[in-house]
Short mmCIF file of C-alpha atoms in Angstrom, two decimals:
data_model
loop_
_atom_site.label_atom_id
_atom_site.label_comp_id
_atom_site.label_asym_id
_atom_site.label_seq_id
_atom_site.Cartn_x
_atom_site.Cartn_y
_atom_site.Cartn_z
CA GLY A 1 23.66 9.20 -25.07
CA VAL A 2 23.97 9.22 -21.00
CA PRO A 3 23.84 6.15 -19.54
CA ALA A 4 21.06 4.93 -17.55
CA PRO A 5 22.46 4.13 -14.17
CA ARG A 6 24.70 7.36 -14.30
CA LEU A 7 20.84 9.03 -15.08
CA PHE A 8 19.21 7.14 -12.29
CA ALA A 9 21.91 8.15 -9.72
CA ALA A 10 21.62 11.84 -10.83
CA ILE A 11 17.79 11.96 -10.66
CA ALA A 12 18.33 10.13 -6.96
CA ARG A 13 20.95 12.84 -6.09
CA ALA A 14 18.86 15.59 -6.81
CA GLY A 15 15.51 13.98 -6.15
CA GLY A 16 16.59 13.36 -2.55
CA ALA A 17 17.89 16.77 -1.87
CA ALA A 18 15.20 18.83 -2.82
CA LEU A 19 12.90 16.43 -0.83
CA CYS A 20 15.32 17.07 1.59
CA ALA A 21 15.47 20.82 1.72
CA ALA A 22 14.55 22.86 4.53
CA GLU A 23 11.11 24.01 4.15
CA PRO A 24 10.98 27.86 3.43
CA PRO A 25 9.65 30.25 5.77
CA ALA A 26 5.96 31.38 5.09
CA ALA A 27 6.84 34.84 3.70
CA ARG A 28 9.69 33.52 1.22
CA ARG A 29 6.96 30.90 0.17
CA GLU A 30 4.62 33.89 -0.78
CA GLU A 31 6.94 36.04 -2.83
CA MET A 32 7.62 32.25 -4.81
CA GLY A 33 3.84 32.82 -5.85
CA GLY A 34 2.59 30.48 -3.06
CA THR A 35 5.02 27.02 -3.54
CA SER A 36 8.08 26.36 -2.16
CA GLY A 37 9.39 25.28 -5.29
CA ARG A 38 10.70 22.03 -4.04
CA LEU A 39 9.62 18.49 -5.61
CA ASP A 40 7.36 17.72 -2.56
CA GLY A 41 5.73 21.58 -3.14
CA GLY A 42 6.13 22.60 0.23
CA SER A 43 2.75 24.89 0.91
CA THR A 44 0.58 24.89 -2.25
CA GLY A 45 -1.17 28.09 -1.30
CA GLY A 46 -3.45 29.64 -4.18
CA GLY A 47 -5.38 26.28 -4.60
CA GLY A 48 -4.74 25.13 -8.47
CA GLY A 49 -4.49 20.98 -7.10
CA GLY A 50 -1.07 21.76 -6.39
CA GLY A 51 -1.15 19.35 -3.71
CA ALA A 52 -2.86 16.40 -5.62
CA ARG A 53 0.32 16.96 -8.49
CA ASP A 54 2.65 17.36 -6.24
CA ALA A 55 1.12 14.00 -4.65
CA GLN A 56 1.53 12.31 -7.96
CA ALA A 57 5.08 13.44 -8.37
CA LEU A 58 6.32 11.70 -5.54
CA ALA A 59 4.84 8.67 -6.54
CA ASN A 60 5.65 8.56 -10.15
CA LEU A 61 9.29 9.05 -8.79
CA GLY A 62 9.23 6.27 -6.40
CA TRP A 63 7.61 4.07 -8.91
CA ALA A 64 10.18 4.76 -11.54
CA PHE A 65 12.88 3.16 -9.40
CA ALA A 66 11.03 0.54 -8.10
CA ARG A 67 10.21 -0.28 -11.85
CA ALA A 68 13.89 0.17 -12.82
CA ALA A 69 15.12 -1.74 -9.92
CA VAL A 70 18.02 0.98 -9.15
CA PRO A 71 18.68 1.06 -5.57
CA ALA A 72 18.42 4.59 -4.41
CA PRO A 73 17.80 3.98 -0.44
CA ALA A 74 18.47 7.59 0.31
CA LEU A 75 15.66 8.76 -2.20
CA PHE A 76 13.20 6.56 -0.47
CA ALA A 77 14.06 7.35 2.92
CA ALA A 78 13.28 11.03 1.42
CA LEU A 79 10.13 10.03 -0.56
CA ASP A 80 9.31 8.39 2.87
CA ALA A 81 9.49 11.19 5.12
CA ALA A 82 8.07 13.50 1.94
CA ALA A 83 5.12 12.02 1.45
CA ALA A 84 4.39 11.37 5.65
CA ARG A 85 4.23 14.88 5.97
CA ARG A 86 1.77 15.26 3.10
CA VAL A 87 -0.49 12.33 3.54
CA ARG A 88 -3.65 13.95 3.48
CA GLU A 89 -3.08 15.54 0.34
CA PHE A 90 -2.34 11.82 -1.46
CA GLY A 91 -5.28 9.77 -2.46
CA GLY A 92 -5.67 6.27 -2.52
CA ALA A 93 -3.88 5.20 -6.29
CA GLU A 94 -0.90 7.56 -5.21
CA LEU A 95 -0.67 6.22 -1.51
CA GLY A 96 -0.94 2.65 -3.37
CA MET A 97 1.47 3.25 -5.85
CA LEU A 98 4.32 4.58 -3.58
CA LEU A 99 3.71 1.67 -1.17
CA TRP A 100 4.04 -0.60 -3.81
CA ALA A 101 7.44 1.01 -5.05
CA HIS A 102 8.63 0.71 -1.48
CA ALA A 103 7.81 -3.19 -1.45
CA MET A 104 9.42 -3.23 -4.78
CA ALA A 105 12.55 -1.59 -3.50
CA GLY A 106 13.00 -3.27 -0.11
CA ALA A 107 12.66 0.37 1.46
CA GLN A 108 10.45 1.16 4.56
CA PRO A 109 8.37 3.44 4.56
CA VAL A 110 7.81 3.76 8.68
CA ALA A 111 6.79 7.43 8.31
CA LEU A 112 4.60 6.89 6.23
CA LEU A 113 2.43 3.89 7.31
CA ARG A 114 2.38 5.72 10.79
CA ALA A 115 1.04 8.81 9.28
CA LEU A 116 -1.25 7.12 6.70
CA GLU A 117 -2.47 5.38 10.52
CA ALA A 118 -2.98 8.26 11.62
CA ALA A 119 -4.82 10.14 9.00
CA LEU A 120 -7.65 7.60 8.40
CA ASP A 121 -10.86 8.28 9.12
CA GLY A 122 -12.94 6.05 11.61
CA ASP A 123 -14.23 3.71 8.66
CA GLY A 124 -10.90 3.87 7.45
CA ALA A 125 -12.74 5.07 3.77
CA HIS A 126 -10.91 8.22 3.35
CA VAL A 127 -7.81 9.97 4.20
CA GLY A 128 -8.44 13.04 6.12
CA GLU A 129 -11.14 14.67 3.61
CA GLY A 130 -10.12 13.63 0.73
CA ALA A 131 -11.64 11.23 -2.05
CA PRO A 132 -13.00 7.79 -0.66
CA LEU A 133 -10.39 4.94 -0.91
CA HIS A 134 -11.52 1.77 -3.06
CA ALA A 135 -10.96 -1.85 -1.90
CA GLU A 136 -8.33 -1.94 -4.77
CA GLN A 137 -6.31 0.70 -3.83
CA LEU A 138 -6.49 -0.14 0.01
CA ALA A 139 -5.74 -4.09 -0.73
CA MET A 140 -2.48 -2.64 -2.89
CA MET A 141 -1.42 -0.90 -0.02
CA ALA A 142 -2.14 -3.68 2.94
CA TRP A 143 -0.31 -6.41 0.70
CA ALA A 144 3.06 -3.35 0.81
CA ALA A 145 2.86 -3.14 4.07
CA VAL A 146 2.93 -6.84 5.12
CA SER A 147 5.68 -7.66 2.50
CA LEU A 148 7.77 -5.17 4.49
CA GLY A 149 6.85 -6.88 8.07
CA HIS A 150 4.39 -3.80 9.39
CA THR A 151 0.97 -5.12 9.98
CA PRO A 152 -1.29 -1.22 10.22
CA ARG A 153 -4.53 -2.30 12.03
CA ALA A 154 -6.34 0.67 10.86
CA LEU A 155 -4.96 0.25 7.26
CA LEU A 156 -6.13 -3.90 7.38
CA LEU A 157 -9.36 -3.18 8.70
CA ALA A 158 -10.12 -0.59 6.45
CA ALA A 159 -8.89 -3.04 3.76
CA ALA A 160 -10.66 -6.06 5.08
CA ARG A 161 -13.90 -4.08 5.52
CA ALA A 162 -13.66 -2.82 1.74
CA ALA A 163 -12.85 -5.98 0.21
CA ALA A 164 -15.28 -7.83 2.28
CA SER A 165 -18.27 -5.81 1.17
CA ALA A 166 -17.74 -6.40 -2.39
CA PRO A 167 -14.49 -9.13 -3.10
CA ALA A 168 -16.02 -9.13 -6.90
CA VAL A 169 -14.38 -5.79 -7.21
CA LEU A 170 -11.01 -7.29 -6.78
CA ASP A 171 -9.37 -8.71 -9.46
CA ASP A 172 -7.40 -12.33 -8.96
CA GLY A 173 -3.87 -10.68 -8.06
CA ARG A 174 -5.33 -8.56 -5.76
CA LEU A 175 -7.71 -10.72 -4.10
CA THR A 176 -5.24 -13.37 -3.16
CA SER A 177 -2.49 -10.90 -2.17
CA LEU A 178 -4.93 -9.34 0.41
CA ALA A 179 -6.07 -12.56 1.57
CA TRP A 180 -1.81 -12.98 2.32
CA ALA A 181 -1.84 -10.34 4.18
CA LEU A 182 -4.49 -10.62 6.30
CA ALA A 183 -3.62 -14.00 6.98
CA LYS A 184 -0.11 -12.53 8.20
CA ALA A 185 -2.00 -10.21 10.70
CA PRO A 186 -1.53 -11.11 14.74
CA ASP A 187 -5.09 -11.18 15.31
CA ALA A 188 -6.40 -12.39 11.81
CA HIS A 189 -7.38 -15.74 13.20
CA GLU A 190 -9.66 -14.82 16.40
CA SER A 191 -12.92 -14.08 15.93
CA GLY A 192 -13.20 -10.02 14.71
CA GLU A 193 -13.66 -8.20 11.98
CA LEU A 194 -10.53 -9.61 10.28
CA ALA A 195 -11.08 -13.16 10.82
CA GLU A 196 -14.75 -12.51 8.95
CA ALA A 197 -12.95 -10.77 5.76
CA PHE A 198 -10.85 -12.96 5.90
CA ASP A 199 -13.51 -15.75 5.20
CA ALA A 200 -15.25 -13.60 3.00
CA LEU A 201 -12.00 -13.17 0.86
CA ALA A 202 -11.16 -17.21 0.88
CA ALA A 203 -14.94 -18.01 -0.19
CA ALA A 204 -14.75 -15.64 -3.33
CA ALA A 205 -11.07 -16.52 -3.92
CA LEU A 206 -11.78 -20.47 -4.70
CA PRO A 207 -14.32 -20.44 -6.88
CA ARG A 208 -11.81 -18.41 -9.21
CA VAL A 209 -8.72 -21.13 -8.59
CA PRO A 210 -8.79 -22.51 -11.94
CA ALA A 211 -7.90 -19.43 -13.67
CA LEU A 212 -5.25 -18.07 -11.14
CA ARG A 213 -1.97 -17.94 -12.05
CA PRO A 214 0.99 -19.30 -10.60
CA ALA A 215 1.68 -15.94 -8.06
CA GLU A 216 -1.99 -15.96 -7.45
CA LEU A 217 -2.12 -19.47 -6.34
CA ALA A 218 0.68 -19.29 -4.34
CA SER A 219 -0.51 -16.43 -2.55
CA LEU A 220 -3.60 -18.17 -1.55
CA CYS A 221 -2.12 -21.25 -0.66
CA ALA A 222 0.43 -18.86 1.83
CA ALA A 223 -2.91 -17.28 3.22
CA LEU A 224 -5.01 -20.43 3.55
CA GLY A 225 -1.83 -22.20 5.30
CA ALA A 226 -1.06 -19.49 7.50
CA ALA A 227 -5.24 -19.19 8.67
CA ALA A 228 -4.80 -23.16 9.21
CA ARG A 229 -1.83 -22.41 11.46
CA GLY A 230 -3.66 -19.59 13.27
CA ALA A 231 -7.19 -21.20 13.69
CA ARG A 232 -5.26 -24.33 15.20
CA ARG A 233 -3.53 -21.50 18.14
CA ALA A 234 -6.68 -19.38 18.33
CA GLY A 235 -8.88 -22.58 19.01
CA PRO A 236 -12.29 -21.35 18.36
CA VAL A 237 -11.85 -20.51 15.32
CA SER A 238 -11.93 -22.93 12.11
CA TYR A 239 -11.35 -22.65 8.39
CA THR A 240 -11.81 -26.61 7.75
CA HIS A 241 -15.08 -25.12 5.50
CA LEU A 242 -13.18 -23.50 2.90
CA THR A 243 -11.84 -26.68 0.46
CA LEU A 244 -11.05 -26.09 -2.85
CA PRO A 245 -12.21 -27.40 -5.68
CA THR A 246 -11.33 -31.17 -6.28
CA LYS A 247 -10.67 -32.62 -9.94
CA ARG A 248 -13.48 -34.62 -11.15
#
C-alpha cells in the first residue's frame, strides 16, 4: 500500500547511505565473516562469488531506477563511486547494464568510466582478470558513454575491435548504436582502427536497412552523417562508397 514514489525515495535514501558508508577496518570485516555488510559488499573475503553478486546488485539497482524513470542523482553518484572502486569484480553484462542505467537517468558515471579505462587490458577484451567482454556488451558500454558526452578511447577501441571482427553477432540495435558512437569519436574519421571499424560496421548495417526500426535507422543515418562530415574535415578518408540500397 506504499505509493511507488515514496517507496523509490526510501530505497534511494537507504541505498545511497549504504553505498557511501565508510569501509570498516579489516579487523571488523573479519568479525563480520569477511564482508562489510554494505550494499557494495566491501571486501568479500572467503570467496563464494560475493564480488560478482555485489556487482550484479549494483547493476540491478541502477537498472530499476532507470527503468522506473525515478530521479535519484545522489543514488547514481553513489553507484558510480562504488562501481569504480570495484570495477574489476564486474562482468561485461553488469558494466553494460550500469552504464546504460546512467545514460537513461542522465547521470554522469565519471569515476566508473575512468576506472574502466584504467582496468581494460591491452586489447580491451578483459577487465583485469575477469571473463572476456563480448562485442554486444562493449557496444552497450560505448553507446552509453558517448550518449553522456564521453569518448573513452580504450573502451571505444575495444568495442571497435570486437565488433569489426564479427559484426554479425550484434543485433540491429547494438550495431547501429555502436556505429553512431564510433562516428562521434574525435579521431574516428582519420586513418586507424576506429575508422576501419566504422567502415566494417557501416558495411554490415547497410544490407539490414529494409528491416531496421525507425530508431535504428535514425542512429545509422546520424552515424553516416557524422562520418561524412568527419571525412570532409580529415581529407584523405572517404566513406562515399558506403551507399544505401535504392528501391527498385
